[in-house]
Amino acid sequence: EQSVQLARSQGTELTSTARSALIRGALTAVDALSHFRDAAKQGQSSASPLLALAEAAERFKDRALADAVLQCLPADPTAPLAVAVLRLCRPGAPLASQDEGVVATQLYEKHFAVVDFSRDVQAQRLVADAATTAGRTDVLKKLVASLPDSASRAALVQSYASDRDLEGAQQVFQACPDKDTCLYRALLSTCIACKDMASAENFLSHASAAGATDVDTYNTMIRAYLQLGDLQHARSLVRTMRSAGLMPTCATFNELIDALKSKGGKALWEVVDEMEACGLGPNHATCSMLLESAQQKSQPKDIERALKIVGSADGIMDEVLLSSLCEACIRTNRSDLLANHLKRHRGANSVPVTATHAFGALIRSYGVLHDLDGVWATWREMKARRIAPTSVTLGCMVE
């Protein structure tokens, strides 16, 4: 109030931004309305003060403020203002009515149907939730039709996943004019989030029949079954995918390998065999997981195969994999395999090493082999590259 009085005494008119700040900082609903009316007298009842008043109406839960907002709504409201007004229609808010969703849908039809909500999923949800609650399928269809593309509609469907609201997601899905792969995948993700795999399987069947599946669709389902610990079902989906004419990718098999790497054994190598049968070579992630699978309890032939796959992978080996490979050999007490790989590293197939942890792994590896020349050569190379040793690197040298 002192600031306002000072401005008046100086003959200075407050800007729209200043009056908006006064509305937001008001301690009572009466003060907020008074500041807004002062703004209106100066012709400043534009988007900024009106948005501030809508926020104050929500904060104070005041119907008089909400009514003032409605009386001053412009013909072309901004998206933030539309969202603020729609929030006033939620249960417990000033414009809420016994017929839930009715007021919000009426406001949308009258004032906000022209507003671009394409980048605001929160705003879309306010309208969609009101429409579904009020049973206004026509409003819901109008909303989804206003969205620019399938990706936008899919984002709206998937927004229900965080609320575990599969029914709401289905209603939006059904209101969409074209049900493509992107939209089906969003609905599947919502089913999975709701832990309703029966519905997910049902929608997957519909998507397949409509020719609206792709590799990512099946990968989504495979990942879900693996998270539930259902390896058998996950693997059966790989076969279903192939019978549908879709070839699995490295990402598909990596999901399975990741789930099996701690167990190892026959099941893991069956997946690797299937991956190779599809003509797919390992990528960096595959190699990393196979190295993780190599443990002391692993069968010698499994350890040898894992290291052979990693060592022969073209163009994949880097210092991270080299470090993991060395650690796997040490962990499984396979000094013979370690010596072979270090010999390759020192030859024509040398891997550029620039990270301290990689030098530490090499120093430790040479130490395990009692190769002090290799230890000192690695240390000198690290110093020549001006890479500062860490406590881990020094610990490997001491060891």
Tab-separated table of C-alpha atoms in Angstrom:
chain	number	residue	atom	x	y	z
A	1	GLU	CA	0.000	0.000	0.000
A	2	GLN	CA	2.860	2.385	0.747
A	3	SER	CA	4.311	1.651	-2.687
A	4	VAL	CA	0.954	2.393	-4.320
A	5	GLN	CA	0.600	5.644	-2.361
A	6	LEU	CA	4.150	6.673	-3.269
A	7	ALA	CA	3.436	6.054	-6.957
A	8	ARG	CA	0.259	8.129	-6.736
A	9	SER	CA	2.034	10.987	-4.944
A	10	GLN	CA	4.591	11.067	-7.750
A	11	GLY	CA	1.909	10.983	-10.414
A	12	THR	CA	3.231	7.626	-11.664
A	13	GLU	CA	0.844	5.063	-13.084
A	14	LEU	CA	1.582	1.476	-12.138
A	15	THR	CA	2.202	-0.861	-15.029
A	16	SER	CA	0.187	-3.978	-15.743
A	17	THR	CA	3.070	-6.091	-14.430
A	18	ALA	CA	3.204	-4.126	-11.176
A	19	ARG	CA	-0.536	-4.454	-10.611
A	20	SER	CA	-0.308	-8.183	-11.308
A	21	ALA	CA	2.354	-8.428	-8.613
A	22	LEU	CA	0.069	-6.580	-6.191
A	23	ILE	CA	-2.779	-9.012	-6.934
A	24	ARG	CA	-0.524	-12.024	-6.369
A	25	GLY	CA	0.848	-10.521	-3.153
A	26	ALA	CA	-2.539	-9.587	-1.709
A	27	LEU	CA	-3.191	-10.901	1.781
A	28	THR	CA	-6.957	-11.174	1.317
A	29	ALA	CA	-9.396	-11.812	-1.506
A	30	VAL	CA	-10.847	-8.340	-0.992
A	31	ASP	CA	-7.428	-6.737	-1.523
A	32	ALA	CA	-6.811	-8.840	-4.639
A	33	LEU	CA	-10.134	-7.756	-6.141
A	34	SER	CA	-9.448	-4.113	-5.241
A	35	HIS	CA	-6.081	-4.179	-7.016
A	36	PHE	CA	-7.687	-5.773	-10.072
A	37	ARG	CA	-10.412	-3.117	-10.206
A	38	ASP	CA	-7.732	-0.424	-10.019
A	39	ALA	CA	-6.027	-2.089	-12.970
A	40	ALA	CA	-9.323	-2.233	-14.866
A	41	LYS	CA	-9.880	1.492	-14.305
A	42	GLN	CA	-6.549	2.107	-16.018
A	43	GLY	CA	-7.516	-0.183	-18.891
A	44	GLN	CA	-5.160	-2.900	-17.644
A	45	SER	CA	-7.572	-5.813	-17.200
A	46	SER	CA	-5.513	-7.695	-19.777
A	47	ALA	CA	-4.045	-11.171	-19.664
A	48	SER	CA	-1.458	-10.530	-16.953
A	49	PRO	CA	-3.687	-9.011	-14.199
A	50	LEU	CA	-6.524	-11.367	-15.136
A	51	LEU	CA	-4.228	-14.380	-14.840
A	52	ALA	CA	-3.063	-13.090	-11.436
A	53	LEU	CA	-6.698	-12.728	-10.351
A	54	ALA	CA	-7.519	-16.285	-11.457
A	55	GLU	CA	-4.561	-17.563	-9.440
A	56	ALA	CA	-5.742	-15.539	-6.430
A	57	ALA	CA	-9.256	-16.990	-6.817
A	58	GLU	CA	-7.777	-20.486	-6.614
A	59	ARG	CA	-5.543	-19.563	-3.688
A	60	PHE	CA	-8.331	-17.960	-1.646
A	61	LYS	CA	-11.040	-20.319	-2.973
A	62	ASP	CA	-13.128	-17.211	-3.531
A	63	ARG	CA	-16.187	-17.256	-5.799
A	64	ALA	CA	-16.335	-13.464	-6.174
A	65	LEU	CA	-12.820	-13.411	-7.623
A	66	ALA	CA	-13.671	-16.319	-9.937
A	67	ASP	CA	-16.815	-14.528	-11.165
A	68	ALA	CA	-14.775	-11.382	-11.820
A	69	VAL	CA	-12.405	-13.425	-13.958
A	70	LEU	CA	-15.288	-14.853	-16.000
A	71	GLN	CA	-16.793	-11.401	-16.556
A	72	CYS	CA	-13.535	-10.099	-18.001
A	73	LEU	CA	-12.530	-13.043	-20.177
A	74	PRO	CA	-11.261	-11.777	-23.550
A	75	ALA	CA	-12.333	-13.218	-26.894
A	76	ASP	CA	-8.860	-14.673	-27.432
A	77	PRO	CA	-7.609	-15.886	-24.029
A	78	THR	CA	-4.039	-17.125	-23.681
A	79	ALA	CA	-3.342	-20.759	-22.854
A	80	PRO	CA	-2.048	-19.950	-19.310
A	81	LEU	CA	-5.225	-17.961	-18.571
A	82	ALA	CA	-7.417	-20.765	-19.914
A	83	VAL	CA	-5.604	-23.280	-17.713
A	84	ALA	CA	-5.965	-21.059	-14.645
A	85	VAL	CA	-9.716	-20.701	-15.255
A	86	LEU	CA	-10.206	-24.422	-15.849
A	87	ARG	CA	-8.412	-25.122	-12.580
A	88	LEU	CA	-11.130	-23.091	-10.870
A	89	CYS	CA	-13.628	-25.755	-11.961
A	90	ARG	CA	-11.946	-28.659	-10.200
A	91	PRO	CA	-13.575	-30.231	-7.116
A	92	GLY	CA	-13.198	-27.904	-4.136
A	93	ALA	CA	-12.387	-24.903	-6.329
A	94	PRO	CA	-14.658	-21.803	-6.546
A	95	LEU	CA	-16.422	-22.737	-9.810
A	96	ALA	CA	-16.970	-26.392	-8.948
A	97	SER	CA	-20.547	-27.584	-9.222
A	98	GLN	CA	-22.522	-30.643	-8.195
A	99	ASP	CA	-22.541	-31.742	-11.832
A	100	GLU	CA	-18.820	-32.385	-12.070
A	101	GLY	CA	-17.207	-31.397	-15.327
A	102	VAL	CA	-20.218	-29.468	-16.638
A	103	VAL	CA	-18.887	-25.958	-15.953
A	104	ALA	CA	-15.442	-26.751	-17.348
A	105	THR	CA	-16.831	-28.218	-20.567
A	106	GLN	CA	-19.156	-25.258	-21.009
A	107	LEU	CA	-16.266	-22.835	-20.548
A	108	TYR	CA	-14.185	-24.816	-23.018
A	109	GLU	CA	-16.905	-24.701	-25.654
A	110	LYS	CA	-17.667	-21.022	-25.133
A	111	HIS	CA	-14.201	-19.524	-24.572
A	112	PHE	CA	-11.331	-21.978	-24.919
A	113	ALA	CA	-12.014	-24.148	-27.976
A	114	VAL	CA	-9.882	-21.703	-29.983
A	115	VAL	CA	-6.968	-21.858	-27.550
A	116	ASP	CA	-3.901	-23.814	-28.650
A	117	PHE	CA	-3.357	-26.448	-25.949
A	118	SER	CA	-1.055	-28.572	-28.135
A	119	ARG	CA	2.028	-27.955	-25.963
A	120	ASP	CA	0.293	-28.145	-22.603
A	121	VAL	CA	-0.698	-31.669	-21.561
A	122	GLN	CA	-1.872	-30.340	-18.192
A	123	ALA	CA	-4.426	-28.134	-19.938
A	124	GLN	CA	-5.503	-31.023	-22.165
A	125	ARG	CA	-6.046	-33.169	-19.088
A	126	LEU	CA	-8.216	-30.531	-17.427
A	127	VAL	CA	-10.516	-30.495	-20.449
A	128	ALA	CA	-10.397	-34.260	-21.039
A	129	ASP	CA	-11.109	-35.088	-17.397
A	130	ALA	CA	-14.026	-32.669	-17.304
A	131	ALA	CA	-15.430	-34.072	-20.557
A	132	THR	CA	-15.198	-37.699	-19.435
A	133	THR	CA	-16.700	-36.871	-16.032
A	134	ALA	CA	-19.588	-34.986	-17.621
A	135	GLY	CA	-20.086	-37.656	-20.267
A	136	ARG	CA	-19.386	-35.124	-23.003
A	137	THR	CA	-17.829	-37.342	-25.655
A	138	ASP	CA	-18.352	-34.590	-28.212
A	139	VAL	CA	-16.143	-32.197	-26.272
A	140	LEU	CA	-13.482	-34.879	-25.856
A	141	LYS	CA	-13.480	-35.557	-29.594
A	142	LYS	CA	-13.239	-31.829	-30.298
A	143	LEU	CA	-10.226	-31.602	-27.979
A	144	VAL	CA	-8.273	-34.510	-29.528
A	145	ALA	CA	-9.153	-33.292	-33.025
A	146	SER	CA	-7.568	-29.931	-32.166
A	147	LEU	CA	-4.224	-31.572	-31.354
A	148	PRO	CA	-1.793	-31.292	-34.272
A	149	ASP	CA	-0.556	-34.874	-34.576
A	150	SER	CA	-0.590	-38.419	-33.265
A	151	ALA	CA	2.366	-37.772	-30.978
A	152	SER	CA	0.384	-35.069	-29.146
A	153	ARG	CA	-2.615	-37.379	-28.728
A	154	ALA	CA	-0.335	-40.184	-27.553
A	155	ALA	CA	1.188	-37.863	-24.940
A	156	LEU	CA	-2.306	-37.128	-23.630
A	157	VAL	CA	-3.137	-40.850	-23.419
A	158	GLN	CA	0.126	-41.636	-21.664
A	159	SER	CA	-0.380	-38.805	-19.144
A	160	TYR	CA	-2.936	-41.090	-17.471
A	161	ALA	CA	-0.201	-43.614	-16.668
A	162	SER	CA	1.163	-41.557	-13.772
A	163	ASP	CA	-2.348	-41.456	-12.250
A	164	ARG	CA	-2.911	-45.182	-12.875
A	165	ASP	CA	-6.124	-44.176	-14.649
A	166	LEU	CA	-6.605	-46.741	-17.393
A	167	GLU	CA	-10.301	-45.930	-17.856
A	168	GLY	CA	-9.520	-42.276	-18.604
A	169	ALA	CA	-6.769	-43.261	-21.034
A	170	GLN	CA	-9.141	-45.630	-22.848
A	171	GLN	CA	-11.786	-42.927	-23.237
A	172	VAL	CA	-9.264	-40.541	-24.779
A	173	PHE	CA	-7.963	-43.354	-26.991
A	174	GLN	CA	-11.461	-44.152	-28.245
A	175	ALA	CA	-12.084	-40.468	-28.996
A	176	CYS	CA	-9.037	-40.270	-31.275
A	177	PRO	CA	-9.963	-40.389	-34.987
A	178	ASP	CA	-6.906	-42.379	-36.136
A	179	LYS	CA	-5.465	-45.106	-33.963
A	180	ASP	CA	-1.903	-45.629	-35.133
A	181	THR	CA	1.171	-47.328	-33.702
A	182	CYS	CA	2.156	-44.355	-31.559
A	183	LEU	CA	-1.284	-44.182	-29.949
A	184	TYR	CA	-1.477	-47.928	-29.284
A	185	ARG	CA	1.981	-47.858	-27.686
A	186	ALA	CA	0.881	-45.058	-25.344
A	187	LEU	CA	-2.171	-47.062	-24.312
A	188	LEU	CA	-0.037	-50.165	-23.725
A	189	SER	CA	2.303	-48.126	-21.511
A	190	THR	CA	-0.687	-46.985	-19.460
A	191	CYS	CA	-1.938	-50.579	-19.117
A	192	ILE	CA	1.507	-51.597	-17.929
A	193	ALA	CA	1.679	-48.736	-15.434
A	194	CYS	CA	-1.693	-49.898	-14.089
A	195	LYS	CA	-0.320	-53.468	-13.885
A	196	ASP	CA	-3.160	-54.652	-16.094
A	197	MET	CA	-1.360	-57.044	-18.423
A	198	ALA	CA	-4.612	-58.695	-19.521
A	199	SER	CA	-5.767	-55.391	-21.002
A	200	ALA	CA	-2.314	-54.819	-22.466
A	201	GLU	CA	-2.462	-58.184	-24.250
A	202	ASN	CA	-5.966	-57.388	-25.513
A	203	PHE	CA	-4.885	-54.038	-26.957
A	204	LEU	CA	-1.752	-55.609	-28.431
A	205	SER	CA	-3.987	-58.064	-30.291
A	206	HIS	CA	-6.136	-55.201	-31.588
A	207	ALA	CA	-3.025	-53.280	-32.643
A	208	SER	CA	-1.640	-56.310	-34.452
A	209	ALA	CA	-4.921	-56.892	-36.271
A	210	ALA	CA	-4.960	-53.231	-37.315
A	211	GLY	CA	-1.356	-53.378	-38.527
A	212	ALA	CA	-0.444	-50.791	-35.896
A	213	THR	CA	2.498	-52.519	-34.210
A	214	ASP	CA	6.230	-52.052	-34.591
A	215	VAL	CA	9.352	-53.340	-32.861
A	216	ASP	CA	9.080	-50.706	-30.115
A	217	THR	CA	5.533	-51.877	-29.383
A	218	TYR	CA	6.755	-55.400	-28.678
A	219	ASN	CA	9.830	-54.151	-26.829
A	220	THR	CA	7.513	-52.236	-24.493
A	221	MET	CA	5.587	-55.422	-23.705
A	222	ILE	CA	8.746	-57.527	-23.381
A	223	ARG	CA	10.193	-55.036	-20.912
A	224	ALA	CA	6.985	-55.119	-18.881
A	225	TYR	CA	6.962	-58.904	-18.590
A	226	LEU	CA	10.627	-58.940	-17.622
A	227	GLN	CA	9.925	-56.433	-14.851
A	228	LEU	CA	7.258	-58.838	-13.615
A	229	GLY	CA	9.789	-61.677	-13.716
A	230	ASP	CA	7.893	-63.507	-16.463
A	231	LEU	CA	10.769	-64.486	-18.747
A	232	GLN	CA	8.787	-67.176	-20.541
A	233	HIS	CA	6.116	-64.724	-21.684
A	234	ALA	CA	8.739	-62.179	-22.683
A	235	ARG	CA	10.538	-64.693	-24.877
A	236	SER	CA	7.272	-65.838	-26.455
A	237	LEU	CA	6.666	-62.238	-27.565
A	238	VAL	CA	9.939	-62.331	-29.515
A	239	ARG	CA	8.600	-65.297	-31.440
A	240	THR	CA	5.251	-63.543	-31.935
A	241	MET	CA	7.062	-60.494	-33.229
A	242	ARG	CA	9.008	-62.532	-35.758
A	243	SER	CA	5.892	-64.387	-36.923
A	244	ALA	CA	4.277	-60.978	-37.509
A	245	GLY	CA	7.099	-60.091	-39.879
A	246	LEU	CA	8.907	-57.769	-37.467
A	247	MET	CA	12.594	-58.395	-36.857
A	248	PRO	CA	13.828	-57.947	-33.291
A	249	THR	CA	16.654	-55.464	-32.747
A	250	CYS	CA	19.650	-55.437	-30.444
A	251	ALA	CA	17.486	-53.484	-28.003
A	252	THR	CA	14.989	-56.371	-27.939
A	253	PHE	CA	17.589	-58.968	-27.042
A	254	ASN	CA	19.430	-56.627	-24.683
A	255	GLU	CA	16.268	-56.408	-22.578
A	256	LEU	CA	16.323	-60.208	-22.234
A	257	ILE	CA	20.078	-60.391	-21.644
A	258	ASP	CA	19.846	-57.698	-18.977
A	259	ALA	CA	17.217	-59.735	-17.140
A	260	LEU	CA	19.332	-62.900	-17.333
A	261	LYS	CA	22.862	-61.576	-16.782
A	262	SER	CA	22.836	-62.177	-13.024
A	263	LYS	CA	21.715	-65.787	-13.495
A	264	GLY	CA	23.751	-66.668	-16.585
A	265	GLY	CA	23.643	-70.265	-17.721
A	266	LYS	CA	21.625	-71.929	-20.451
A	267	ALA	CA	18.784	-69.379	-20.681
A	268	LEU	CA	21.201	-66.499	-21.275
A	269	TRP	CA	23.046	-68.266	-24.063
A	270	GLU	CA	19.803	-69.368	-25.709
A	271	VAL	CA	18.955	-65.678	-26.061
A	272	VAL	CA	22.417	-64.937	-27.461
A	273	ASP	CA	22.002	-67.819	-29.918
A	274	GLU	CA	18.630	-66.457	-31.032
A	275	MET	CA	20.157	-63.019	-31.431
A	276	GLU	CA	22.875	-64.418	-33.671
A	277	ALA	CA	20.284	-66.432	-35.634
A	278	CYS	CA	18.573	-63.137	-36.448
A	279	GLY	CA	21.830	-61.894	-37.932
A	280	LEU	CA	22.421	-59.401	-35.143
A	281	GLY	CA	25.849	-58.723	-33.715
A	282	PRO	CA	26.408	-57.447	-30.176
A	283	ASN	CA	26.494	-53.726	-29.512
A	284	HIS	CA	28.269	-51.951	-26.664
A	285	ALA	CA	25.438	-52.609	-24.201
A	286	THR	CA	25.332	-56.309	-25.113
A	287	CYS	CA	29.048	-56.705	-24.517
A	288	SER	CA	28.890	-54.866	-21.213
A	289	MET	CA	26.104	-57.135	-19.938
A	290	LEU	CA	27.840	-60.324	-21.094
A	291	LEU	CA	30.919	-59.258	-19.166
A	292	GLU	CA	28.770	-58.652	-16.093
A	293	SER	CA	27.412	-62.177	-16.449
A	294	ALA	CA	30.911	-63.647	-16.088
A	295	GLN	CA	31.228	-64.599	-12.415
A	296	GLN	CA	33.276	-67.084	-10.396
A	297	LYS	CA	30.343	-69.512	-10.405
A	298	SER	CA	30.045	-69.345	-14.204
A	299	GLN	CA	30.950	-72.335	-16.322
A	300	PRO	CA	34.407	-72.017	-17.972
A	301	LYS	CA	32.876	-72.355	-21.433
A	302	ASP	CA	30.420	-69.524	-20.672
A	303	ILE	CA	33.218	-67.244	-19.494
A	304	GLU	CA	35.273	-68.042	-22.576
A	305	ARG	CA	32.359	-67.412	-24.905
A	306	ALA	CA	31.479	-64.088	-23.285
A	307	LEU	CA	35.053	-62.848	-23.524
A	308	LYS	CA	35.389	-64.134	-27.080
A	309	ILE	CA	32.249	-62.278	-28.198
A	310	VAL	CA	33.463	-59.054	-26.620
A	311	GLY	CA	36.983	-59.423	-27.915
A	312	SER	CA	35.881	-60.094	-31.477
A	313	ALA	CA	33.195	-57.391	-31.672
A	314	ASP	CA	34.161	-55.045	-34.501
A	315	GLY	CA	34.476	-51.363	-33.754
A	316	ILE	CA	32.946	-51.629	-30.304
A	317	MET	CA	35.909	-52.028	-27.982
A	318	ASP	CA	36.723	-48.858	-26.057
A	319	GLU	CA	38.385	-48.117	-22.746
A	320	VAL	CA	35.169	-48.744	-20.802
A	321	LEU	CA	34.736	-52.232	-22.259
A	322	LEU	CA	38.460	-52.884	-21.970
A	323	SER	CA	38.278	-52.103	-18.249
A	324	SER	CA	35.206	-54.325	-17.830
A	325	LEU	CA	36.906	-57.128	-19.739
A	326	CYS	CA	39.975	-56.960	-17.504
A	327	GLU	CA	37.807	-56.955	-14.380
A	328	ALA	CA	35.823	-59.953	-15.658
A	329	CYS	CA	39.009	-61.949	-16.245
A	330	ILE	CA	40.288	-61.113	-12.764
A	331	ARG	CA	36.912	-61.840	-11.169
A	332	THR	CA	36.739	-65.284	-12.775
A	333	ASN	CA	40.409	-66.103	-12.144
A	334	ARG	CA	41.101	-66.446	-15.859
A	335	SER	CA	44.652	-65.107	-16.027
A	336	ASP	CA	45.181	-66.958	-19.292
A	337	LEU	CA	42.401	-65.038	-21.029
A	338	LEU	CA	43.549	-61.812	-19.406
A	339	ALA	CA	47.073	-62.266	-20.768
A	340	ASN	CA	45.747	-62.853	-24.295
A	341	HIS	CA	43.614	-59.719	-24.258
A	342	LEU	CA	46.395	-57.543	-22.859
A	343	LYS	CA	48.696	-58.880	-25.548
A	344	ARG	CA	46.168	-57.785	-28.169
A	345	HIS	CA	45.868	-54.402	-26.478
A	346	ARG	CA	49.620	-53.842	-26.739
A	347	GLY	CA	49.618	-54.851	-30.403
A	348	ALA	CA	47.927	-53.476	-33.496
A	349	ASN	CA	44.503	-53.598	-31.821
A	350	SER	CA	45.453	-51.138	-29.092
A	351	VAL	CA	42.534	-49.239	-27.544
A	352	PRO	CA	43.116	-45.529	-26.809
A	353	VAL	CA	43.024	-45.009	-23.042
A	354	THR	CA	42.422	-41.555	-21.559
A	355	ALA	CA	40.496	-42.182	-18.344
A	356	THR	CA	42.055	-42.717	-14.931
A	357	HIS	CA	39.821	-45.711	-14.107
A	358	ALA	CA	40.917	-47.466	-17.309
A	359	PHE	CA	44.590	-46.982	-16.473
A	360	GLY	CA	43.846	-48.328	-12.995
A	361	ALA	CA	42.231	-51.458	-14.486
A	362	LEU	CA	45.243	-52.037	-16.764
A	363	ILE	CA	47.741	-51.529	-13.921
A	364	ARG	CA	45.820	-53.970	-11.756
A	365	SER	CA	45.637	-56.478	-14.609
A	366	TYR	CA	49.371	-56.403	-15.230
A	367	GLY	CA	49.866	-56.768	-11.488
A	368	VAL	CA	47.711	-59.909	-11.404
A	369	LEU	CA	49.925	-61.323	-14.164
A	370	HIS	CA	53.090	-60.319	-12.219
A	371	ASP	CA	54.101	-58.245	-15.241
A	372	LEU	CA	55.941	-55.311	-13.645
A	373	ASP	CA	57.179	-54.094	-17.019
A	374	GLY	CA	53.553	-53.770	-18.125
A	375	VAL	CA	52.666	-51.996	-14.863
A	376	TRP	CA	55.425	-49.393	-15.256
A	377	ALA	CA	54.773	-48.944	-18.979
A	378	THR	CA	51.118	-48.185	-18.233
A	379	TRP	CA	52.080	-45.801	-15.409
A	380	ARG	CA	54.512	-43.930	-17.672
A	381	GLU	CA	51.911	-43.689	-20.436
A	382	MET	CA	49.433	-42.208	-17.975
A	383	LYS	CA	51.985	-39.644	-16.783
A	384	ALA	CA	52.982	-38.818	-20.367
A	385	ARG	CA	49.335	-38.048	-21.136
A	386	ARG	CA	49.294	-35.776	-18.059
A	387	ILE	CA	46.444	-37.712	-16.494
A	388	ALA	CA	46.469	-37.209	-12.742
A	389	PRO	CA	46.354	-40.469	-10.763
A	390	THR	CA	43.487	-40.952	-8.306
A	391	SER	CA	43.436	-42.849	-5.044
A	392	VAL	CA	42.189	-45.882	-6.991
A	393	THR	CA	45.056	-45.715	-9.492
A	394	LEU	CA	47.596	-45.317	-6.687
A	395	GLY	CA	45.966	-48.199	-4.832
A	396	CYS	CA	46.389	-50.417	-7.905
A	397	MET	CA	50.083	-49.454	-8.070
A	398	VAL	CA	50.588	-50.250	-4.391
A	399	GLU	CA	48.770	-53.551	-4.801
